[in-house]
mmCIF file of C-alpha atoms in Angstrom:
data_model
loop_
_atom_site.group_PDB
_atom_site.id
_atom_site.type_symbol
_atom_site.label_atom_id
_atom_site.label_comp_id
_atom_site.label_asym_id
_atom_site.label_seq_id
_atom_site.Cartn_x
_atom_site.Cartn_y
_atom_site.Cartn_z
ATOM 1 C CA THR A 852 169.898 71.535 43.442
ATOM 2 C CA GLU A 853 166.257 72.577 43.653
ATOM 3 C CA GLU A 854 165.285 70.097 40.984
ATOM 4 C CA VAL A 855 166.465 67.139 43.179
ATOM 5 C CA TRP A 856 164.803 68.493 46.038
ATOM 6 C CA TRP A 857 161.937 68.893 44.064
ATOM 7 C CA GLN A 858 161.978 65.524 42.424
ATOM 8 C CA LEU A 859 162.932 63.575 45.784
ATOM 9 C CA SER A 860 159.610 65.426 47.543
ATOM 10 C CA GLU A 861 156.951 64.205 44.360
ATOM 11 C CA ALA A 862 158.789 60.397 44.820
ATOM 12 C CA VAL A 863 158.138 60.726 48.664
ATOM 13 C CA LYS A 864 154.005 61.740 47.837
ATOM 14 C CA ARG A 865 154.060 59.274 45.498
ATOM 15 C CA SER A 866 155.635 56.690 48.724
ATOM 16 C CA ARG A 867 152.862 57.963 50.962
ATOM 17 C CA ILE A 868 150.122 57.163 48.920
ATOM 18 C CA ALA A 869 148.186 54.852 50.991
ATOM 19 C CA ASP A 870 144.600 53.978 52.930
ATOM 20 C CA VAL A 871 146.523 53.263 56.291
ATOM 21 C CA PRO A 872 149.257 55.647 57.937
ATOM 22 C CA VAL A 873 152.897 55.154 56.910
ATOM 23 C CA GLY A 874 155.473 55.337 59.098
ATOM 24 C CA LEU A 875 159.001 55.640 58.321
ATOM 25 C CA LEU A 876 162.226 53.683 59.402
ATOM 26 C CA LEU A 877 164.989 56.624 60.410
ATOM 27 C CA SER A 878 168.920 56.172 60.783
ATOM 28 C CA GLY A 879 171.170 58.228 61.545
ATOM 29 C CA GLY A 880 171.971 59.178 58.013
ATOM 30 C CA LEU A 881 171.425 60.786 55.186
ATOM 31 C CA ASP A 882 168.468 59.399 52.864
ATOM 32 C CA SER A 883 166.125 58.108 55.690
ATOM 33 C CA SER A 884 166.801 61.847 57.049
ATOM 34 C CA ALA A 885 165.643 63.284 53.680
ATOM 35 C CA ILE A 886 163.044 61.236 53.099
ATOM 36 C CA LEU A 887 161.845 62.691 57.115
ATOM 37 C CA ALA A 888 162.201 66.046 55.845
ATOM 38 C CA ALA A 889 160.459 65.824 52.628
ATOM 39 C CA VAL A 890 157.424 64.036 54.776
ATOM 40 C CA SER A 891 157.552 67.150 57.152
ATOM 41 C CA ALA A 892 157.601 69.641 53.955
ATOM 42 C CA SER A 893 154.551 68.247 52.534
ATOM 43 C CA ASN A 894 152.556 67.643 55.345
ATOM 44 C CA PRO A 895 149.615 69.607 55.773
ATOM 45 C CA LYS A 896 149.130 72.242 58.529
ATOM 46 C CA GLY A 897 147.544 70.151 61.563
ATOM 47 C CA GLU A 898 148.541 66.970 60.337
ATOM 48 C CA SER A 899 150.413 64.284 62.529
ATOM 49 C CA PRO A 900 153.971 64.038 62.040
ATOM 50 C CA THR A 901 155.122 60.657 60.789
ATOM 51 C CA HIS A 902 156.058 58.335 62.942
ATOM 52 C CA CYS A 903 159.734 57.623 63.117
ATOM 53 C CA TYR A 904 161.111 53.779 63.921
ATOM 54 C CA SER A 905 164.929 52.876 65.017
ATOM 55 C CA LEU A 906 167.386 50.450 66.154
ATOM 56 C CA GLY A 907 169.569 51.028 68.585
ATOM 57 C CA PHE A 908 172.949 48.774 69.768
ATOM 58 C CA GLU A 909 174.923 48.107 72.681
ATOM 59 C CA SER A 910 177.991 48.811 70.856
ATOM 60 C CA THR A 911 178.910 52.611 70.737
ATOM 61 C CA ASP A 912 180.829 51.976 67.105
ATOM 62 C CA PHE A 913 177.528 50.687 65.445
ATOM 63 C CA ASP A 914 174.525 52.541 67.129
ATOM 64 C CA GLU A 915 172.898 55.573 64.991
ATOM 65 C CA SER A 916 169.724 55.650 67.746
ATOM 66 C CA ALA A 917 170.735 58.809 68.814
ATOM 67 C CA ALA A 918 171.719 60.565 65.628
ATOM 68 C CA ALA A 919 167.836 59.881 64.255
ATOM 69 C CA GLU A 920 166.510 60.690 67.330
ATOM 70 C CA ASN A 921 167.824 63.799 66.897
ATOM 71 C CA THR A 922 166.176 64.163 63.371
ATOM 72 C CA ALA A 923 163.377 62.782 64.711
ATOM 73 C CA ARG A 924 163.071 65.581 67.720
ATOM 74 C CA TYR A 925 164.203 68.236 65.343
ATOM 75 C CA PHE A 926 161.543 67.476 63.158
ATOM 76 C CA GLN A 927 159.322 67.343 65.758
ATOM 77 C CA ALA A 928 158.187 63.364 64.860
ATOM 78 C CA PRO A 929 156.927 61.003 66.789
ATOM 79 C CA PHE A 930 159.984 58.371 67.461
ATOM 80 C CA THR A 931 160.313 54.946 68.682
ATOM 81 C CA LYS A 932 163.307 52.710 69.233
ATOM 82 C CA GLU A 933 164.639 49.482 70.541
ATOM 83 C CA ILE A 934 168.614 48.246 71.779
ATOM 84 C CA PHE A 935 169.695 45.324 69.817
ATOM 85 C CA THR A 936 171.038 43.093 72.851
ATOM 86 C CA GLN A 937 172.647 40.153 72.741
ATOM 87 C CA THR A 938 169.794 38.443 74.668
ATOM 88 C CA GLN A 939 167.645 39.762 71.570
ATOM 89 C CA LEU A 940 169.778 38.415 69.339
ATOM 90 C CA LEU A 941 169.521 35.199 69.850
ATOM 91 C CA ALA A 942 166.138 35.027 70.326
ATOM 92 C CA SER A 943 165.166 35.827 67.194
ATOM 93 C CA LEU A 944 167.898 34.452 65.008
ATOM 94 C CA PRO A 945 165.009 31.360 64.212
ATOM 95 C CA GLY A 946 162.533 33.729 62.879
ATOM 96 C CA ALA A 947 164.740 36.292 60.949
ATOM 97 C CA LEU A 948 166.696 33.492 59.266
ATOM 98 C CA ASP A 949 163.520 31.486 58.734
ATOM 99 C CA SER A 950 162.053 34.343 56.773
ATOM 100 C CA LEU A 951 164.910 34.279 54.289
ATOM 101 C CA ASP A 952 162.998 31.683 52.377
ATOM 102 C CA GLN A 953 166.543 30.664 50.624
ATOM 103 C CA PRO A 954 170.101 31.521 51.725
ATOM 104 C CA LEU A 955 171.440 35.422 51.705
ATOM 105 C CA ALA A 956 174.993 35.867 53.564
ATOM 106 C CA ASP A 957 174.056 39.223 54.796
ATOM 107 C CA PRO A 958 174.520 39.611 58.607
ATOM 108 C CA SER A 959 172.083 42.437 58.292
ATOM 109 C CA ILE A 960 169.045 40.551 58.084
ATOM 110 C CA LEU A 961 168.721 40.388 62.301
ATOM 111 C CA PRO A 962 168.378 43.819 63.015
ATOM 112 C CA THR A 963 166.745 44.582 59.830
ATOM 113 C CA TYR A 964 163.908 42.099 61.103
ATOM 114 C CA LEU A 965 164.133 43.450 64.432
ATOM 115 C CA VAL A 966 163.975 47.183 63.158
ATOM 116 C CA ALA A 967 160.545 45.488 61.098
ATOM 117 C CA ARG A 968 159.115 43.623 63.762
ATOM 118 C CA LEU A 969 159.184 47.002 66.728
ATOM 119 C CA ALA A 970 158.110 49.592 63.464
ATOM 120 C CA ALA A 971 155.055 46.412 62.674
ATOM 121 C CA ARG A 972 153.388 47.151 65.531
ATOM 122 C CA ASN A 973 151.520 50.184 64.851
ATOM 123 C CA HIS A 974 152.349 50.625 61.525
ATOM 124 C CA LYS A 975 151.163 47.941 58.049
ATOM 125 C CA VAL A 976 153.277 50.936 55.170
ATOM 126 C CA VAL A 977 156.847 52.432 56.404
ATOM 127 C CA LEU A 978 159.301 54.043 54.104
ATOM 128 C CA GLY A 979 162.895 53.170 54.185
ATOM 129 C CA GLY A 980 166.083 54.773 52.803
ATOM 130 C CA ASP A 981 167.348 51.880 49.937
ATOM 131 C CA GLY A 982 168.347 52.821 46.963
ATOM 132 C CA GLY A 983 169.981 55.903 47.548
ATOM 133 C CA ASP A 984 173.696 55.208 47.872
ATOM 134 C CA GLU A 985 173.718 53.183 44.478
ATOM 135 C CA LEU A 986 171.549 56.145 42.678
ATOM 136 C CA TRP A 987 174.021 58.974 44.745
ATOM 137 C CA GLY A 988 177.230 58.102 44.683
ATOM 138 C CA GLY A 989 177.386 57.506 48.566
ATOM 139 C CA TYR A 990 179.163 54.511 48.753
ATOM 140 C CA PRO A 991 182.639 55.100 49.945
ATOM 141 C CA THR A 992 183.318 51.781 47.072
ATOM 142 C CA TYR A 993 182.525 54.951 44.340
ATOM 143 C CA SER A 994 185.673 56.907 45.558
ATOM 144 C CA ALA A 995 187.793 53.979 45.953
ATOM 145 C CA ASP A 996 187.168 53.161 41.850
ATOM 146 C CA ARG A 997 188.367 56.158 40.815
ATOM 147 C CA LEU A 998 190.926 56.519 42.730
ATOM 148 C CA ALA A 999 191.934 52.488 41.652
ATOM 149 C CA TYR A 1000 191.295 53.882 37.662
ATOM 150 C CA GLY A 1001 193.324 57.356 37.591
ATOM 151 C CA GLY A 1002 195.928 55.483 40.126
ATOM 152 C CA ALA A 1003 195.931 51.632 39.064
ATOM 153 C CA PRO A 1004 199.478 51.661 37.502
ATOM 154 C CA ILE A 1005 201.146 52.241 40.790
ATOM 155 C CA LEU A 1006 198.364 50.660 42.916
ATOM 156 C CA ARG A 1007 198.719 47.212 41.452
ATOM 157 C CA HIS A 1008 202.578 47.715 42.905
ATOM 158 C CA PHE A 1009 201.570 47.804 46.222
ATOM 159 C CA ALA A 1010 198.814 45.480 46.591
ATOM 160 C CA ALA A 1011 200.658 42.637 46.982
ATOM 161 C CA VAL A 1012 202.604 44.079 49.884
ATOM 162 C CA LEU A 1013 200.736 46.386 52.050
ATOM 163 C CA PRO A 1014 198.007 44.071 52.794
ATOM 164 C CA THR A 1015 200.512 42.097 55.452
ATOM 165 C CA VAL A 1016 201.045 45.530 57.287
ATOM 166 C CA PHE A 1017 197.579 47.001 57.274
ATOM 167 C CA ARG A 1018 196.113 43.292 58.299
ATOM 168 C CA ALA A 1019 198.999 43.442 61.603
ATOM 169 C CA LEU A 1020 197.482 47.031 62.143
ATOM 170 C CA GLY A 1021 193.890 45.866 62.221
ATOM 171 C CA ARG A 1022 194.079 43.370 64.513
ATOM 172 C CA ALA A 1023 193.766 45.981 67.175
ATOM 173 C CA ASN A 1024 190.229 47.119 66.418
ATOM 174 C CA GLN A 1025 188.672 44.508 64.139
ATOM 175 C CA ASP A 1026 185.356 43.836 66.250
ATOM 176 C CA GLY A 1027 184.660 48.077 65.428
ATOM 177 C CA TYR A 1028 183.006 49.516 62.786
ATOM 178 C CA PHE A 1029 184.675 48.987 59.673
ATOM 179 C CA PRO A 1030 188.272 51.217 60.941
ATOM 180 C CA THR A 1031 190.139 52.587 58.244
ATOM 181 C CA SER A 1032 193.339 50.116 58.721
ATOM 182 C CA GLN A 1033 190.500 47.518 57.802
ATOM 183 C CA LYS A 1034 189.544 50.280 54.538
ATOM 184 C CA ILE A 1035 192.740 50.319 53.318
ATOM 185 C CA LEU A 1036 193.763 46.221 53.709
ATOM 186 C CA ARG A 1037 190.062 45.855 51.623
ATOM 187 C CA PHE A 1038 191.541 48.347 49.228
ATOM 188 C CA PHE A 1039 194.909 46.238 48.183
ATOM 189 C CA GLU A 1040 193.782 42.847 49.264
ATOM 190 C CA ARG A 1041 190.754 42.339 47.238
ATOM 191 C CA TRP A 1042 192.554 44.499 43.791
ATOM 192 C CA ASP A 1043 191.611 42.919 40.411
ATOM 193 C CA GLU A 1044 193.026 44.992 37.371
ATOM 194 C CA ASP A 1045 189.545 44.474 35.543
ATOM 195 C CA PRO A 1046 187.773 47.256 37.496
ATOM 196 C CA LEU A 1047 184.013 45.631 37.383
ATOM 197 C CA PHE A 1048 185.904 42.644 38.866
ATOM 198 C CA ARG A 1049 187.526 44.521 41.446
ATOM 199 C CA HIS A 1050 183.782 46.490 42.606
ATOM 200 C CA LEU A 1051 182.509 43.185 43.137
ATOM 201 C CA HIS A 1052 185.063 41.986 45.525
ATOM 202 C CA TRP A 1053 185.419 45.113 46.985
ATOM 203 C CA MET A 1054 181.760 45.161 47.664
ATOM 204 C CA ALA A 1055 181.695 41.000 48.701
ATOM 205 C CA ASN A 1056 181.274 39.824 52.039
ATOM 206 C CA SER A 1057 184.990 38.248 52.058
ATOM 207 C CA PRO A 1058 188.132 38.126 50.466
ATOM 208 C CA PHE A 1059 187.386 35.557 47.263
ATOM 209 C CA PRO A 1060 190.501 33.685 48.040
ATOM 210 C CA ASP A 1061 189.249 32.849 50.896
ATOM 211 C CA ALA A 1062 186.457 31.941 49.815
ATOM 212 C CA LEU A 1063 187.353 29.678 47.106
ATOM 213 C CA ALA A 1064 189.637 27.593 49.917
ATOM 214 C CA LEU A 1065 187.123 26.386 51.583
ATOM 215 C CA PHE A 1066 186.180 24.100 48.267
ATOM 216 C CA PRO A 1067 189.856 23.360 47.117
ATOM 217 C CA ASP A 1068 188.419 20.898 44.492
ATOM 218 C CA GLN A 1069 186.843 23.433 42.482
ATOM 219 C CA GLU A 1070 188.877 25.263 39.416
ATOM 220 C CA PRO A 1071 189.309 29.214 41.093
ATOM 221 C CA GLN A 1072 188.292 29.413 36.626
ATOM 222 C CA THR A 1073 184.897 28.353 37.286
ATOM 223 C CA TRP A 1074 183.764 30.751 40.075
ATOM 224 C CA ARG A 1075 185.936 33.985 38.093
ATOM 225 C CA ALA A 1076 183.131 32.669 35.229
ATOM 226 C CA GLY A 1077 180.271 32.409 37.390
ATOM 227 C CA LEU A 1078 181.178 36.012 38.998
ATOM 228 C CA GLN A 1079 181.732 37.371 35.550
ATOM 229 C CA ALA A 1080 178.153 35.928 34.499
ATOM 230 C CA CYS A 1081 176.515 38.441 37.358
ATOM 231 C CA ILE A 1082 178.187 41.817 35.628
ATOM 232 C CA PRO A 1083 175.228 43.462 33.952
ATOM 233 C CA THR A 1084 175.640 44.376 30.040
ATOM 234 C CA ALA A 1085 174.560 47.994 31.116
ATOM 235 C CA ALA A 1086 177.336 48.226 33.341
ATOM 236 C CA SER A 1087 180.507 46.800 30.958
ATOM 237 C CA SER A 1088 178.650 48.152 27.825
ATOM 238 C CA LEU A 1089 178.655 51.638 29.839
ATOM 239 C CA LEU A 1090 182.658 51.025 30.335
ATOM 240 C CA ARG A 1091 184.025 49.521 27.201
ATOM 241 C CA LYS A 1092 182.614 52.622 25.620
ATOM 242 C CA SER A 1093 184.121 55.094 28.204
ATOM 243 C CA PRO A 1094 186.908 53.532 30.093
ATOM 244 C CA ALA A 1095 186.792 56.791 32.618
ATOM 245 C CA SER A 1096 182.777 55.808 33.125
ATOM 246 C CA VAL A 1097 184.293 53.345 35.874
ATOM 247 C CA VAL A 1098 181.788 55.009 39.049
ATOM 248 C CA ASP A 1099 178.686 55.318 36.956
ATOM 249 C CA SER A 1100 179.191 51.593 35.867
ATOM 250 C CA CYS A 1101 180.299 50.025 39.173
ATOM 251 C CA GLY A 1102 176.875 52.046 40.061
ATOM 252 C CA ARG A 1103 174.672 50.035 37.264
ATOM 253 C CA LEU A 1104 176.589 46.718 38.807
ATOM 254 C CA ASP A 1105 175.334 47.550 42.180
ATOM 255 C CA LEU A 1106 172.086 48.263 40.687
ATOM 256 C CA ALA A 1107 171.858 44.845 39.507
ATOM 257 C CA THR A 1108 173.757 43.258 41.721
ATOM 258 C CA TYR A 1109 174.136 44.195 45.503
ATOM 259 C CA LEU A 1110 170.418 46.520 45.452
ATOM 260 C CA SER A 1111 168.246 43.649 43.722
ATOM 261 C CA GLU A 1112 170.382 40.819 45.218
ATOM 262 C CA ASP A 1113 170.569 42.138 48.588
ATOM 263 C CA VAL A 1114 169.353 44.864 50.152
ATOM 264 C CA LEU A 1115 166.351 44.711 48.864
ATOM 265 C CA SER A 1116 165.567 40.918 49.351
ATOM 266 C CA LYS A 1117 166.906 41.015 52.765
ATOM 267 C CA VAL A 1118 164.233 44.064 53.708
ATOM 268 C CA ASP A 1119 161.248 42.791 51.693
ATOM 269 C CA ARG A 1120 161.647 38.731 53.393
ATOM 270 C CA ALA A 1121 162.065 40.309 56.673
ATOM 271 C CA SER A 1122 159.742 42.390 56.403
ATOM 272 C CA MET A 1123 156.490 40.596 54.910
ATOM 273 C CA ALA A 1124 157.318 37.706 57.049
ATOM 274 C CA LEU A 1125 156.166 40.094 59.745
ATOM 275 C CA GLY A 1126 152.937 41.817 57.669
ATOM 276 C CA LEU A 1127 155.120 44.741 57.522
ATOM 277 C CA GLU A 1128 155.449 46.429 53.509
ATOM 278 C CA VAL A 1129 158.575 48.628 53.123
ATOM 279 C CA ARG A 1130 158.369 51.406 50.172
ATOM 280 C CA PRO A 1131 161.704 53.102 49.040
ATOM 281 C CA PRO A 1132 160.897 56.547 47.669
ATOM 282 C CA PHE A 1133 164.266 56.953 46.186
ATOM 283 C CA LEU A 1134 163.559 53.791 44.129
ATOM 284 C CA ASP A 1135 160.889 55.323 42.655
ATOM 285 C CA HIS A 1136 160.388 54.853 39.086
ATOM 286 C CA VAL A 1137 160.092 58.888 37.878
ATOM 287 C CA PHE A 1138 162.820 59.746 40.430
ATOM 288 C CA ALA A 1139 165.081 57.039 40.052
ATOM 289 C CA ASP A 1140 165.159 57.770 35.844
ATOM 290 C CA PHE A 1141 165.664 60.693 36.986
ATOM 291 C CA ALA A 1142 168.967 60.136 38.982
ATOM 292 C CA LEU A 1143 170.076 58.037 36.428
ATOM 293 C CA SER A 1144 170.036 60.313 33.868
ATOM 294 C CA LEU A 1145 172.876 62.055 35.845
ATOM 295 C CA THR A 1146 176.642 61.435 35.968
ATOM 296 C CA SER A 1147 179.087 60.475 39.072
ATOM 297 C CA LYS A 1148 180.454 63.628 37.791
ATOM 298 C CA CYS A 1149 177.416 65.329 38.991
ATOM 299 C CA LYS A 1150 176.299 63.749 41.975
ATOM 300 C CA MET A 1151 179.581 63.239 43.905
ATOM 301 C CA ASP A 1152 182.271 66.006 42.605
ATOM 302 C CA SER A 1153 184.721 66.756 39.482
ATOM 303 C CA LEU A 1154 187.135 64.295 40.978
ATOM 304 C CA GLN A 1155 184.325 61.166 42.293
ATOM 305 C CA LEU A 1156 186.140 60.799 45.361
ATOM 306 C CA LYS A 1157 183.954 63.070 47.664
ATOM 307 C CA THR A 1158 180.069 60.945 47.731
ATOM 308 C CA LYS A 1159 176.643 62.678 47.201
ATOM 309 C CA SER A 1160 177.651 65.657 47.128
ATOM 310 C CA LEU A 1161 174.912 66.813 44.797
ATOM 311 C CA LEU A 1162 172.451 65.136 46.824
ATOM 312 C CA ARG A 1163 173.909 67.110 50.276
ATOM 313 C CA ARG A 1164 173.480 70.092 49.110
ATOM 314 C CA SER A 1165 170.763 70.035 47.463
ATOM 315 C CA LEU A 1166 169.030 69.127 50.992
ATOM 316 C CA ARG A 1167 171.142 72.313 52.684
ATOM 317 C CA GLY A 1168 167.953 74.502 54.481
ATOM 318 C CA HIS A 1169 165.771 71.002 54.754
ATOM 319 C CA LEU A 1170 168.132 68.890 57.012
ATOM 320 C CA PRO A 1171 169.966 69.888 59.978
ATOM 321 C CA ALA A 1172 173.820 69.883 60.089
ATOM 322 C CA HIS A 1173 174.313 67.678 62.144
ATOM 323 C CA VAL A 1174 173.091 64.575 59.425
ATOM 324 C CA LEU A 1175 174.566 66.872 56.104
ATOM 325 C CA GLY A 1176 178.055 66.476 58.180
ATOM 326 C CA ARG A 1177 177.893 62.801 59.083
ATOM 327 C CA LYS A 1178 179.840 59.906 57.580
ATOM 328 C CA LYS A 1179 178.245 56.931 55.668
ATOM 329 C CA HIS A 1180 177.193 54.607 58.131
ATOM 330 C CA GLY A 1181 175.792 50.875 57.167
ATOM 331 C CA PHE A 1182 173.311 49.058 59.237
ATOM 332 C CA ALA A 1183 175.299 46.532 61.177
ATOM 333 C CA PHE A 1184 176.052 45.006 64.187
ATOM 334 C CA PRO A 1185 178.911 43.604 66.177
ATOM 335 C CA LEU A 1186 179.142 40.576 64.204
ATOM 336 C CA ALA A 1187 183.008 39.926 64.739
ATOM 337 C CA GLN A 1188 182.772 40.405 68.234
ATOM 338 C CA TYR A 1189 179.890 37.838 69.074
ATOM 339 C CA LEU A 1190 181.987 35.639 67.022
ATOM 340 C CA ARG A 1191 184.610 35.687 69.085
ATOM 341 C CA ARG A 1192 185.240 32.469 71.392
ATOM 342 C CA ASP A 1193 183.101 34.610 74.577
ATOM 343 C CA GLY A 1194 180.780 36.155 72.070
ATOM 344 C CA PRO A 1195 176.908 35.477 71.885
ATOM 345 C CA LEU A 1196 176.947 33.881 68.538
ATOM 346 C CA TYR A 1197 180.261 31.196 68.647
ATOM 347 C CA SER A 1198 178.635 28.342 70.490
ATOM 348 C CA VAL A 1199 175.687 28.127 68.062
ATOM 349 C CA VAL A 1200 177.704 28.614 65.583
ATOM 350 C CA SER A 1201 180.625 26.612 66.370
ATOM 351 C CA ASP A 1202 178.445 23.951 67.448
ATOM 352 C CA THR A 1203 176.504 23.676 63.281
ATOM 353 C CA LEU A 1204 179.353 24.754 61.732
ATOM 354 C CA THR A 1205 181.431 20.837 63.519
ATOM 355 C CA SER A 1206 179.070 18.819 63.258
ATOM 356 C CA THR A 1207 179.818 16.372 60.674
ATOM 357 C CA GLU A 1208 175.956 15.107 60.828
ATOM 358 C CA LEU A 1209 175.226 18.343 59.621
ATOM 359 C CA TRP A 1210 178.044 18.105 57.275
ATOM 360 C CA ASN A 1211 177.196 15.439 55.786
ATOM 361 C CA ARG A 1212 173.467 16.108 55.403
ATOM 362 C CA LEU A 1213 174.649 19.301 52.644
ATOM 363 C CA PRO A 1214 174.934 19.297 48.848
ATOM 364 C CA ASP A 1215 177.962 18.816 46.786
ATOM 365 C CA PRO A 1216 179.551 20.951 46.631
ATOM 366 C CA ARG A 1217 180.805 20.348 50.425
ATOM 367 C CA PRO A 1218 182.838 23.100 52.205
ATOM 368 C CA SER A 1219 186.098 21.406 53.726
ATOM 369 C CA GLN A 1220 185.509 20.953 57.523
ATOM 370 C CA THR A 1221 190.264 21.770 57.845
ATOM 371 C CA VAL A 1222 188.901 24.799 56.580
ATOM 372 C CA ILE A 1223 186.574 25.829 58.623
ATOM 373 C CA ALA A 1224 187.889 24.808 62.009
ATOM 374 C CA GLY A 1225 191.000 26.993 60.859
ATOM 375 C CA LEU A 1226 188.788 30.359 60.444
ATOM 376 C CA LEU A 1227 186.821 29.403 63.639
ATOM 377 C CA ALA A 1228 189.997 28.818 65.685
ATOM 378 C CA ALA A 1229 191.453 32.228 63.672
ATOM 379 C CA HIS A 1230 188.884 34.322 64.409
ATOM 380 C CA ALA A 1231 188.279 33.044 67.967
ATOM 381 C CA GLU A 1232 191.710 33.969 68.646
ATOM 382 C CA GLY A 1233 191.700 37.305 67.353
ATOM 383 C CA LYS A 1234 194.032 36.337 64.231
ATOM 384 C CA ARG A 1235 191.846 37.366 61.445
ATOM 385 C CA ASP A 1236 188.584 38.576 61.332
ATOM 386 C CA HIS A 1237 186.812 35.802 59.505
ATOM 387 C CA SER A 1238 183.541 36.882 60.575
ATOM 388 C CA ARG A 1239 181.630 36.977 57.300
ATOM 389 C CA LEU A 1240 182.555 33.943 55.712
ATOM 390 C CA ILE A 1241 182.309 32.413 58.717
ATOM 391 C CA TRP A 1242 178.736 33.238 58.819
ATOM 392 C CA SER A 1243 178.044 33.164 55.161
ATOM 393 C CA CYS A 1244 178.893 29.453 56.195
ATOM 394 C CA TYR A 1245 176.350 29.529 58.574
ATOM 395 C CA VAL A 1246 173.483 30.843 56.411
ATOM 396 C CA TRP A 1247 174.087 27.816 53.988
ATOM 397 C CA TYR A 1248 174.689 25.015 56.839
ATOM 398 C CA ARG A 1249 171.440 26.522 58.983
ATOM 399 C CA TYR A 1250 169.368 26.202 55.845
ATOM 400 C CA PHE A 1251 169.698 22.497 54.463
ATOM 401 C CA THR A 1252 169.840 20.773 57.454
ATOM 402 C CA THR A 1253 167.230 22.633 59.799
ATOM 403 C CA ASP A 1254 163.770 20.377 59.343
#
């Protein structure tokens, strides 16, 4: 554990080499808090603490800014936060989506853009916590990967029955932050016999059948072949060599897909559009190589069901208990709620997706207007949470139809 802390501290030192002051994007989570701890430990006496920036949300289910503020206060670091309001959401929508340059369906581009704008008022360079989950076993999905591997013969029989049950239970709290019923629904609803394809499905914005239904003329086998092509050789070869290394294989898969094609693309485009450089110390090449030299059994626990165990142990004595004990919480906003019929995004998104004029300007293959209308209606009435698939369609429409 001492080696992990030392390696992280050195990575943070290298990331802070700059001709200008370096700030920090601070959430209430483990990774950015660990960076702040390393910064504070390496700061010479008398040097001003690193300025921290955080974004808050009106919905308490999604708001981590209070935890971030407590962490900043613990290290006596200057702290600036801004509350993400519905008014700000609508005002920032064009700028955030224009910063993408090409379609990217991650809705957290909006809060990412706003927190980058907040930091860019005073800094040109900031540190961020990206990469910690992929390299140190931080996603709950990895525990699900291990559970599915160990219990596949039994669990596959539940996959055909339980989604209906938990979909009904999930209606009561579809607008909250990823409730337990929704996690169980995702686990069984997106079941697949191929461990890497199953992981891709779990990490996807929407269930693949729902997305495929948008293009009824397309063969499902074509889509599956395209997705299989996304799986890097490093992940598939490791799994073939050792089937029990499913968690390590899925970590390699996330490094090549979710981290590089979504997370880093989103952060880089949002920040650079505002003249801000975001540096992730967890992806420092020396520290990343060190992390990749360790197996998931070492980084998680012996059963690979507890996330980031090694990193948490390494940070004891360096971080306050309220950080070490926090559960994983993604950087999200209440998209499902905002896309209900009375939500602030419903009109702008619905008007776009139901416009025949805009649909005619889309390239082939075009999504089915009938299916999109069904998604909008079911979501607006609270029957299903289709928010991420609706958002994906909106980003796609907007990219091809905005002059």
